[in-house]
Amino acid sequence: MPAIIRPMSSSVLCCGVVSPTILPLYITRILSLSDIISLQIIIIDDGSTDGTANKLVEYAYIDKRIEIITQNNMGVSEARNNGIKRANGKYICFVDSDDYIDEKMIEKLHT
């Protein structure tokens, strides 16, 4: 019997350049948002030059919900537009590198 493919329940778009010093905390906080398997996490690396892209690939390898988009300093608007094109979720949530991430953010999005 073929697997049932369900649409993503939510897509979280993370845009911009994240400092490698806060990247582990940032990613950990995003991953703690939900245990929803169908959560899609799209991280847009907008031209980092400090090794952030390599770290993002490591996180994507660990958690298959993470997708990485790399672009060359096109700005947050273009980052969001590229993320929206890739998003499969019924709901889309934007998280920027300087945002506070509440642990109930996805739950609240669904209610």
PDB file of C-alpha atoms in Angstrom:
ATOM      1  CA  MET A   1       0.000   0.000   0.000  1.00  0.00           C
ATOM      2  CA  PRO A   2       1.493   3.392  -0.959  1.00  0.00           C
ATOM      3  CA  ALA A   3       2.215   5.914   1.770  1.00  0.00           C
ATOM      4  CA  ILE A   4      -0.333   8.651   2.256  1.00  0.00           C
ATOM      5  CA  ILE A   5       1.186  12.016   1.430  1.00  0.00           C
ATOM      6  CA  ARG A   6      -0.274  14.756   3.589  1.00  0.00           C
ATOM      7  CA  PRO A   7       0.286  18.445   2.995  1.00  0.00           C
ATOM      8  CA  MET A   8       2.533  20.240   5.442  1.00  0.00           C
ATOM      9  CA  SER A   9       0.583  21.669   8.337  1.00  0.00           C
ATOM     10  CA  SER A  10       2.857  24.698   8.730  1.00  0.00           C
ATOM     11  CA  SER A  11       5.875  26.173   7.047  1.00  0.00           C
ATOM     12  CA  VAL A  12       8.281  28.249   9.126  1.00  0.00           C
ATOM     13  CA  LEU A  13      10.402  30.593   7.010  1.00  0.00           C
ATOM     14  CA  CYS A  14      13.619  31.873   8.566  1.00  0.00           C
ATOM     15  CA  CYS A  15      15.070  34.710   6.561  1.00  0.00           C
ATOM     16  CA  GLY A  16      18.289  36.672   6.549  1.00  0.00           C
ATOM     17  CA  VAL A  17      21.768  36.234   7.882  1.00  0.00           C
ATOM     18  CA  VAL A  18      22.146  34.574  11.282  1.00  0.00           C
ATOM     19  CA  SER A  19      25.384  35.045  13.185  1.00  0.00           C
ATOM     20  CA  PRO A  20      27.205  31.730  13.723  1.00  0.00           C
ATOM     21  CA  THR A  21      27.466  32.569  17.421  1.00  0.00           C
ATOM     22  CA  ILE A  22      23.675  32.499  17.862  1.00  0.00           C
ATOM     23  CA  LEU A  23      22.930  29.908  15.157  1.00  0.00           C
ATOM     24  CA  PRO A  24      22.815  26.872  17.519  1.00  0.00           C
ATOM     25  CA  LEU A  25      20.374  28.621  19.864  1.00  0.00           C
ATOM     26  CA  TYR A  26      18.301  29.902  16.955  1.00  0.00           C
ATOM     27  CA  ILE A  27      17.987  26.482  15.311  1.00  0.00           C
ATOM     28  CA  THR A  28      17.361  24.684  18.610  1.00  0.00           C
ATOM     29  CA  ARG A  29      14.567  27.115  19.449  1.00  0.00           C
ATOM     30  CA  ILE A  30      12.962  26.631  16.034  1.00  0.00           C
ATOM     31  CA  LEU A  31      13.195  22.844  16.284  1.00  0.00           C
ATOM     32  CA  SER A  32      11.579  22.953  19.718  1.00  0.00           C
ATOM     33  CA  LEU A  33       8.521  24.712  18.294  1.00  0.00           C
ATOM     34  CA  SER A  34       6.725  21.537  17.534  1.00  0.00           C
ATOM     35  CA  ASP A  35       6.962  17.795  17.358  1.00  0.00           C
ATOM     36  CA  ILE A  36       4.794  17.929  14.259  1.00  0.00           C
ATOM     37  CA  ILE A  37       6.424  15.658  11.699  1.00  0.00           C
ATOM     38  CA  SER A  38       4.781  17.594   8.884  1.00  0.00           C
ATOM     39  CA  LEU A  39       6.326  20.877   9.993  1.00  0.00           C
ATOM     40  CA  GLN A  40       8.431  22.369   7.212  1.00  0.00           C
ATOM     41  CA  ILE A  41      11.330  24.599   8.240  1.00  0.00           C
ATOM     42  CA  ILE A  42      12.812  26.645   5.419  1.00  0.00           C
ATOM     43  CA  ILE A  43      15.956  28.582   6.251  1.00  0.00           C
ATOM     44  CA  ILE A  44      17.082  31.183   3.739  1.00  0.00           C
ATOM     45  CA  ASP A  45      20.776  32.038   3.961  1.00  0.00           C
ATOM     46  CA  ASP A  46      21.043  35.493   2.408  1.00  0.00           C
ATOM     47  CA  GLY A  47      24.712  35.591   1.503  1.00  0.00           C
ATOM     48  CA  SER A  48      26.532  34.632   4.678  1.00  0.00           C
ATOM     49  CA  THR A  49      30.309  34.404   4.294  1.00  0.00           C
ATOM     50  CA  ASP A  50      31.246  33.077   7.729  1.00  0.00           C
ATOM     51  CA  GLY A  51      30.556  29.353   7.488  1.00  0.00           C
ATOM     52  CA  THR A  52      26.881  29.624   8.425  1.00  0.00           C
ATOM     53  CA  ALA A  53      25.834  27.801   5.242  1.00  0.00           C
ATOM     54  CA  ASN A  54      27.919  24.757   6.210  1.00  0.00           C
ATOM     55  CA  LYS A  55      26.371  24.689   9.696  1.00  0.00           C
ATOM     56  CA  LEU A  56      22.886  24.899   8.177  1.00  0.00           C
ATOM     57  CA  VAL A  57      23.628  21.852   6.028  1.00  0.00           C
ATOM     58  CA  GLU A  58      24.616  19.959   9.184  1.00  0.00           C
ATOM     59  CA  TYR A  59      21.294  20.843  10.835  1.00  0.00           C
ATOM     60  CA  ALA A  60      19.362  19.836   7.701  1.00  0.00           C
ATOM     61  CA  TYR A  61      21.122  16.468   7.782  1.00  0.00           C
ATOM     62  CA  ILE A  62      20.065  15.934  11.410  1.00  0.00           C
ATOM     63  CA  ASP A  63      16.438  17.023  10.962  1.00  0.00           C
ATOM     64  CA  LYS A  64      14.775  16.284   7.623  1.00  0.00           C
ATOM     65  CA  ARG A  65      12.145  18.978   8.197  1.00  0.00           C
ATOM     66  CA  ILE A  66      14.815  21.605   7.501  1.00  0.00           C
ATOM     67  CA  GLU A  67      15.294  22.865   3.955  1.00  0.00           C
ATOM     68  CA  ILE A  68      18.006  25.348   3.056  1.00  0.00           C
ATOM     69  CA  ILE A  69      17.816  28.043   0.376  1.00  0.00           C
ATOM     70  CA  THR A  70      21.029  29.928  -0.376  1.00  0.00           C
ATOM     71  CA  GLN A  71      20.991  33.268  -2.147  1.00  0.00           C
ATOM     72  CA  ASN A  72      23.503  36.066  -2.671  1.00  0.00           C
ATOM     73  CA  ASN A  73      22.570  39.142  -0.604  1.00  0.00           C
ATOM     74  CA  MET A  74      19.200  39.707  -2.237  1.00  0.00           C
ATOM     75  CA  GLY A  75      17.573  41.092   0.905  1.00  0.00           C
ATOM     76  CA  VAL A  76      14.834  39.954   3.231  1.00  0.00           C
ATOM     77  CA  SER A  77      11.973  40.609   0.773  1.00  0.00           C
ATOM     78  CA  GLU A  78      13.494  38.360  -1.863  1.00  0.00           C
ATOM     79  CA  ALA A  79      14.356  35.797   0.830  1.00  0.00           C
ATOM     80  CA  ARG A  80      10.733  35.681   1.935  1.00  0.00           C
ATOM     81  CA  ASN A  81       9.479  35.436  -1.640  1.00  0.00           C
ATOM     82  CA  ASN A  82      11.860  32.541  -2.358  1.00  0.00           C
ATOM     83  CA  GLY A  83      10.740  30.824   0.841  1.00  0.00           C
ATOM     84  CA  ILE A  84       7.062  31.264  -0.008  1.00  0.00           C
ATOM     85  CA  LYS A  85       7.670  29.634  -3.391  1.00  0.00           C
ATOM     86  CA  ARG A  86       9.095  26.569  -1.617  1.00  0.00           C
ATOM     87  CA  ALA A  87       6.559  26.452   1.236  1.00  0.00           C
ATOM     88  CA  ASN A  88       4.027  23.620   1.273  1.00  0.00           C
ATOM     89  CA  GLY A  89       2.263  24.456   4.518  1.00  0.00           C
ATOM     90  CA  LYS A  90      -1.315  25.420   5.053  1.00  0.00           C
ATOM     91  CA  TYR A  91       0.033  28.206   7.268  1.00  0.00           C
ATOM     92  CA  ILE A  92       3.223  30.202   6.846  1.00  0.00           C
ATOM     93  CA  CYS A  93       5.105  31.811   9.697  1.00  0.00           C
ATOM     94  CA  PHE A  94       8.068  34.161   9.254  1.00  0.00           C
ATOM     95  CA  VAL A  95      10.895  34.157  11.781  1.00  0.00           C
ATOM     96  CA  ASP A  96      13.748  36.616  11.425  1.00  0.00           C
ATOM     97  CA  SER A  97      17.129  36.260  13.075  1.00  0.00           C
ATOM     98  CA  ASP A  98      16.325  38.906  15.700  1.00  0.00           C
ATOM     99  CA  ASP A  99      12.835  37.600  16.584  1.00  0.00           C
ATOM    100  CA  TYR A 100      11.833  36.073  19.887  1.00  0.00           C
ATOM    101  CA  ILE A 101      10.483  32.573  19.253  1.00  0.00           C
ATOM    102  CA  ASP A 102       7.705  31.556  21.636  1.00  0.00           C
ATOM    103  CA  GLU A 103       7.530  27.785  22.236  1.00  0.00           C
ATOM    104  CA  LYS A 104       3.784  27.779  21.563  1.00  0.00           C
ATOM    105  CA  MET A 105       4.062  29.748  18.323  1.00  0.00           C
ATOM    106  CA  ILE A 106       3.034  26.899  16.003  1.00  0.00           C
ATOM    107  CA  GLU A 107       0.300  25.725  18.366  1.00  0.00           C
ATOM    108  CA  LYS A 108      -1.156  29.241  18.398  1.00  0.00           C
ATOM    109  CA  LEU A 109      -0.924  29.408  14.626  1.00  0.00           C
ATOM    110  CA  HIS A 110      -3.234  26.393  14.388  1.00  0.00           C
ATOM    111  CA  THR A 111      -5.854  27.616  16.861  1.00  0.00           C
TER     112      THR A 111
END
